[in-house]
């Protein structure tokens, strides 16, 4: 079972470059989330989606955009990468809005030089 | 403002020892989750507690939710190298709040020395 799959797993960017992280889930979950994890900061929510075609801002949305054109995919875009966006990014999904287990991908490590 | 404080931040103990890690807050939560994250992996849910005073056991792991639902502890008996990882607590402030309102602690990094 694939669960939640993130691509790419590693990426190095130069300041100002753009890129897209792809998250795919095969569990037919309605809710999907993008987090970033930084030392000493815990997991912080960037954007989330409560269903196909919908997106909303989380705690730290600036500098990121997202799209959910298909239920199984949630894309995170960086239009003009900055060194402050160096982080490990995690995608998660779940079936129930306000309770239940979050299923996480393996993470995508992004370095912006 | 960090709503969830986890302690200790780092813990390194010998195989076979017992340990307790904590997740504390000044806020009341409707539910609290514990996750374990291994290097290079995403967090994996261990347990969810929802009732004040609730105790749940998962093999050698015992989880307790504080009576006032402001804090939680995780106790591991006879720790094994396979317990090594980052332990994260996450809490929701209300049953009407979606998971987008979930707050994560900064974690306790546990190392079990064989």
PDB file of N, CA and C in Angstrom, chain B residues 21-72:
ATOM      1  N   UNK B  21       8.251  10.921  29.062  1.00  0.00           N
ATOM      2  CA  UNK B  21       8.337  12.221  28.399  1.00  0.00           C
ATOM      3  C   UNK B  21       7.000  12.921  28.546  1.00  0.00           C
ATOM      4  N   UNK B  22       7.043  14.252  28.459  1.00  0.00           N
ATOM      5  CA  UNK B  22       5.876  15.038  28.808  1.00  0.00           C
ATOM      6  C   UNK B  22       5.487  16.017  27.702  1.00  0.00           C
ATOM      7  N   UNK B  23       4.207  16.328  27.703  1.00  0.00           N
ATOM      8  CA  UNK B  23       3.644  17.304  26.776  1.00  0.00           C
ATOM      9  C   UNK B  23       2.734  18.200  27.611  1.00  0.00           C
ATOM     10  N   UNK B  24       3.071  19.471  27.713  1.00  0.00           N
ATOM     11  CA  UNK B  24       2.361  20.363  28.624  1.00  0.00           C
ATOM     12  C   UNK B  24       1.858  21.620  27.930  1.00  0.00           C
ATOM     13  N   UNK B  25       0.752  22.138  28.462  1.00  0.00           N
ATOM     14  CA  UNK B  25       0.187  23.362  27.911  1.00  0.00           C
ATOM     15  C   UNK B  25      -0.616  24.078  28.988  1.00  0.00           C
ATOM     16  N   UNK B  26      -0.868  25.350  28.769  1.00  0.00           N
ATOM     17  CA  UNK B  26      -1.765  26.102  29.657  1.00  0.00           C
ATOM     18  C   UNK B  26      -3.189  26.104  29.098  1.00  0.00           C
ATOM     19  N   UNK B  27      -3.338  25.516  27.912  1.00  0.00           N
ATOM     20  CA  UNK B  27      -4.652  25.474  27.266  1.00  0.00           C
ATOM     21  C   UNK B  27      -5.313  24.125  27.473  1.00  0.00           C
ATOM     22  N   UNK B  28      -6.623  24.121  27.431  1.00  0.00           N
ATOM     23  CA  UNK B  28      -7.386  22.876  27.513  1.00  0.00           C
ATOM     24  C   UNK B  28      -7.611  22.349  26.102  1.00  0.00           C
ATOM     25  N   UNK B  29      -7.437  21.062  25.920  1.00  0.00           N
ATOM     26  CA  UNK B  29      -7.598  20.447  24.614  1.00  0.00           C
ATOM     27  C   UNK B  29      -8.729  19.430  24.611  1.00  0.00           C
ATOM     28  N   UNK B  30      -9.360  19.297  23.473  1.00  0.00           N
ATOM     29  CA  UNK B  30     -10.424  18.293  23.357  1.00  0.00           C
ATOM     30  C   UNK B  30      -9.840  16.906  23.104  1.00  0.00           C
ATOM     31  N   UNK B  31      -8.678  16.857  22.484  1.00  0.00           N
ATOM     32  CA  UNK B  31      -8.041  15.569  22.229  1.00  0.00           C
ATOM     33  C   UNK B  31      -6.548  15.789  22.049  1.00  0.00           C
ATOM     34  N   UNK B  32      -5.791  14.750  22.244  1.00  0.00           N
ATOM     35  CA  UNK B  32      -4.345  14.849  22.108  1.00  0.00           C
ATOM     36  C   UNK B  32      -3.831  13.574  21.464  1.00  0.00           C
ATOM     37  N   UNK B  33      -2.908  13.738  20.554  1.00  0.00           N
ATOM     38  CA  UNK B  33      -2.327  12.602  19.846  1.00  0.00           C
ATOM     39  C   UNK B  33      -0.822  12.535  20.113  1.00  0.00           C
ATOM     40  N   UNK B  34      -0.295  11.318  20.094  1.00  0.00           N
ATOM     41  CA  UNK B  34       1.149  11.092  20.126  1.00  0.00           C
ATOM     42  C   UNK B  34       1.569  10.419  18.832  1.00  0.00           C
ATOM     43  N   UNK B  35       2.634  10.972  18.230  1.00  0.00           N
ATOM     44  CA  UNK B  35       3.207  10.412  17.013  1.00  0.00           C
ATOM     45  C   UNK B  35       4.668  10.050  17.285  1.00  0.00           C
ATOM     46  N   UNK B  36       5.164   9.067  16.536  1.00  0.00           N
ATOM     47  CA  UNK B  36       6.597   8.773  16.529  1.00  0.00           C
ATOM     48  C   UNK B  36       7.112   8.970  15.107  1.00  0.00           C
ATOM     49  N   UNK B  37       8.245   9.641  15.016  1.00  0.00           N
ATOM     50  CA  UNK B  37       8.843   9.913  13.721  1.00  0.00           C
ATOM     51  C   UNK B  37      10.260   9.362  13.711  1.00  0.00           C
ATOM     52  N   UNK B  38      10.536   8.449  12.795  1.00  0.00           N
ATOM     53  CA  UNK B  38      11.877   7.889  12.650  1.00  0.00           C
ATOM     54  C   UNK B  38      12.639   8.694  11.612  1.00  0.00           C
ATOM     55  N   UNK B  39      13.963   8.679  11.669  1.00  0.00           N
ATOM     56  CA  UNK B  39      14.765   9.482  10.734  1.00  0.00           C
ATOM     57  C   UNK B  39      14.399   9.196   9.281  1.00  0.00           C
ATOM     58  N   UNK B  40      14.183  10.261   8.514  1.00  0.00           N
ATOM     59  CA  UNK B  40      13.877  10.113   7.102  1.00  0.00           C
ATOM     60  C   UNK B  40      12.450   9.679   6.810  1.00  0.00           C
ATOM     61  N   UNK B  41      11.612   9.660   7.829  1.00  0.00           N
ATOM     62  CA  UNK B  41      10.225   9.231   7.658  1.00  0.00           C
ATOM     63  C   UNK B  41       9.283  10.322   8.153  1.00  0.00           C
ATOM     64  N   UNK B  42       8.003  10.163   7.810  1.00  0.00           N
ATOM     65  CA  UNK B  42       6.996  11.046   8.364  1.00  0.00           C
ATOM     66  C   UNK B  42       6.495  10.521   9.699  1.00  0.00           C
ATOM     67  N   UNK B  43       5.840  11.365  10.494  1.00  0.00           N
ATOM     68  CA  UNK B  43       5.284  10.917  11.771  1.00  0.00           C
ATOM     69  C   UNK B  43       4.219   9.839  11.567  1.00  0.00           C
ATOM     70  N   UNK B  44       4.159   8.924  12.529  1.00  0.00           N
ATOM     71  CA  UNK B  44       3.161   7.859  12.506  1.00  0.00           C
ATOM     72  C   UNK B  44       2.400   7.914  13.826  1.00  0.00           C
ATOM     73  N   UNK B  45       1.079   7.899  13.732  1.00  0.00           N
ATOM     74  CA  UNK B  45       0.251   8.012  14.926  1.00  0.00           C
ATOM     75  C   UNK B  45       0.422   6.789  15.832  1.00  0.00           C
ATOM     76  N   UNK B  46       0.614   7.052  17.140  1.00  0.00           N
ATOM     77  CA  UNK B  46       0.669   5.976  18.129  1.00  0.00           C
ATOM     78  C   UNK B  46      -0.672   5.840  18.857  1.00  0.00           C
ATOM     79  N   UNK B  47      -1.231   6.991  19.276  1.00  0.00           N
ATOM     80  CA  UNK B  47      -2.448   6.921  20.084  1.00  0.00           C
ATOM     81  C   UNK B  47      -3.149   8.269  20.069  1.00  0.00           C
ATOM     82  N   UNK B  48      -4.447   8.242  20.316  1.00  0.00           N
ATOM     83  CA  UNK B  48      -5.236   9.454  20.548  1.00  0.00           C
ATOM     84  C   UNK B  48      -5.931   9.314  21.888  1.00  0.00           C
ATOM     85  N   UNK B  49      -5.857  10.343  22.736  1.00  0.00           N
ATOM     86  CA  UNK B  49      -6.576  10.352  24.003  1.00  0.00           C
ATOM     87  C   UNK B  49      -7.551  11.518  23.993  1.00  0.00           C
ATOM     88  N   UNK B  50      -8.745  11.287  24.531  1.00  0.00           N
ATOM     89  CA  UNK B  50      -9.787  12.314  24.445  1.00  0.00           C
ATOM     90  C   UNK B  50     -10.430  12.641  25.786  1.00  0.00           C
ATOM     91  N   UNK B  51     -10.303  11.766  26.776  1.00  0.00           N
ATOM     92  CA  UNK B  51     -10.985  11.958  28.057  1.00  0.00           C
ATOM     93  C   UNK B  51      -9.975  12.300  29.142  1.00  0.00           C
ATOM     94  N   UNK B  52     -10.271  13.303  29.972  1.00  0.00           N
ATOM     95  CA  UNK B  52      -9.389  13.657  31.072  1.00  0.00           C
ATOM     96  C   UNK B  52      -9.122  12.458  31.959  1.00  0.00           C
ATOM     97  N   UNK B  53      -7.847  12.191  32.267  1.00  0.00           N
ATOM     98  CA  UNK B  53      -7.483  11.062  33.097  1.00  0.00           C
ATOM     99  C   UNK B  53      -7.336   9.750  32.339  1.00  0.00           C
ATOM    100  N   UNK B  54      -7.615   9.772  31.068  1.00  0.00           N
ATOM    101  CA  UNK B  54      -7.571   8.548  30.265  1.00  0.00           C
ATOM    102  C   UNK B  54      -6.151   7.977  30.209  1.00  0.00           C
ATOM    103  N   UNK B  55      -6.065   6.658  30.315  1.00  0.00           N
ATOM    104  CA  UNK B  55      -4.800   5.947  30.180  1.00  0.00           C
ATOM    105  C   UNK B  55      -4.950   4.913  29.068  1.00  0.00           C
ATOM    106  N   UNK B  56      -4.004   4.924  28.142  1.00  0.00           N
ATOM    107  CA  UNK B  56      -4.007   3.921  27.077  1.00  0.00           C
ATOM    108  C   UNK B  56      -2.647   3.249  27.035  1.00  0.00           C
ATOM    109  N   UNK B  57      -2.681   1.950  26.763  1.00  0.00           N
ATOM    110  CA  UNK B  57      -1.425   1.185  26.689  1.00  0.00           C
ATOM    111  C   UNK B  57      -1.258   0.600  25.292  1.00  0.00           C
ATOM    112  N   UNK B  58      -0.028   0.661  24.835  1.00  0.00           N
ATOM    113  CA  UNK B  58       0.338   0.090  23.547  1.00  0.00           C
ATOM    114  C   UNK B  58       1.621  -0.688  23.793  1.00  0.00           C
ATOM    115  N   UNK B  59       1.482  -1.975  24.111  1.00  0.00           N
ATOM    116  CA  UNK B  59       2.612  -2.837  24.470  1.00  0.00           C
ATOM    117  C   UNK B  59       3.370  -2.206  25.637  1.00  0.00           C
ATOM    118  N   UNK B  60       4.605  -1.773  25.443  1.00  0.00           N
ATOM    119  CA  UNK B  60       5.412  -1.212  26.541  1.00  0.00           C
ATOM    120  C   UNK B  60       5.208   0.296  26.709  1.00  0.00           C
ATOM    121  N   UNK B  61       4.342   0.877  25.926  1.00  0.00           N
ATOM    122  CA  UNK B  61       4.105   2.322  25.994  1.00  0.00           C
ATOM    123  C   UNK B  61       2.791   2.593  26.713  1.00  0.00           C
ATOM    124  N   UNK B  62       2.829   3.519  27.675  1.00  0.00           N
ATOM    125  CA  UNK B  62       1.637   3.923  28.408  1.00  0.00           C
ATOM    126  C   UNK B  62       1.441   5.416  28.239  1.00  0.00           C
ATOM    127  N   UNK B  63       0.269   5.792  27.788  1.00  0.00           N
ATOM    128  CA  UNK B  63      -0.067   7.187  27.534  1.00  0.00           C
ATOM    129  C   UNK B  63      -1.125   7.625  28.538  1.00  0.00           C
ATOM    130  N   UNK B  64      -0.964   8.833  29.056  1.00  0.00           N
ATOM    131  CA  UNK B  64      -1.957   9.360  29.980  1.00  0.00           C
ATOM    132  C   UNK B  64      -2.309  10.787  29.608  1.00  0.00           C
ATOM    133  N   UNK B  65      -3.593  11.086  29.632  1.00  0.00           N
ATOM    134  CA  UNK B  65      -4.097  12.438  29.412  1.00  0.00           C
ATOM    135  C   UNK B  65      -4.395  13.031  30.782  1.00  0.00           C
ATOM    136  N   UNK B  66      -3.935  14.238  31.047  1.00  0.00           N
ATOM    137  CA  UNK B  66      -4.154  14.846  32.344  1.00  0.00           C
ATOM    138  C   UNK B  66      -5.629  15.036  32.652  1.00  0.00           C
ATOM    139  N   UNK B  67      -5.952  15.061  33.937  1.00  0.00           N
ATOM    140  CA  UNK B  67      -7.345  15.206  34.357  1.00  0.00           C
ATOM    141  C   UNK B  67      -7.993  16.460  33.786  1.00  0.00           C
ATOM    142  N   UNK B  68      -7.218  17.540  33.713  1.00  0.00           N
ATOM    143  CA  UNK B  68      -7.726  18.808  33.198  1.00  0.00           C
ATOM    144  C   UNK B  68      -7.567  18.945  31.692  1.00  0.00           C
ATOM    145  N   UNK B  69      -7.080  17.911  31.054  1.00  0.00           N
ATOM    146  CA  UNK B  69      -6.866  17.877  29.590  1.00  0.00           C
ATOM    147  C   UNK B  69      -5.946  19.001  29.123  1.00  0.00           C
ATOM    148  N   UNK B  70      -4.929  19.317  29.942  1.00  0.00           N
ATOM    149  CA  UNK B  70      -3.941  20.313  29.549  1.00  0.00           C
ATOM    150  C   UNK B  70      -2.573  19.692  29.305  1.00  0.00           C
ATOM    151  N   UNK B  71      -2.409  18.430  29.680  1.00  0.00           N
ATOM    152  CA  UNK B  71      -1.090  17.830  29.575  1.00  0.00           C
ATOM    153  C   UNK B  71      -1.212  16.323  29.361  1.00  0.00           C
ATOM    154  N   UNK B  72      -0.093  15.739  28.963  1.00  0.00           N
ATOM    155  CA  UNK B  72      -0.072  14.302  28.710  1.00  0.00           C
ATOM    156  C   UNK B  72       1.335  13.782  28.953  1.00  0.00           C
TER     157      UNK B  72
END
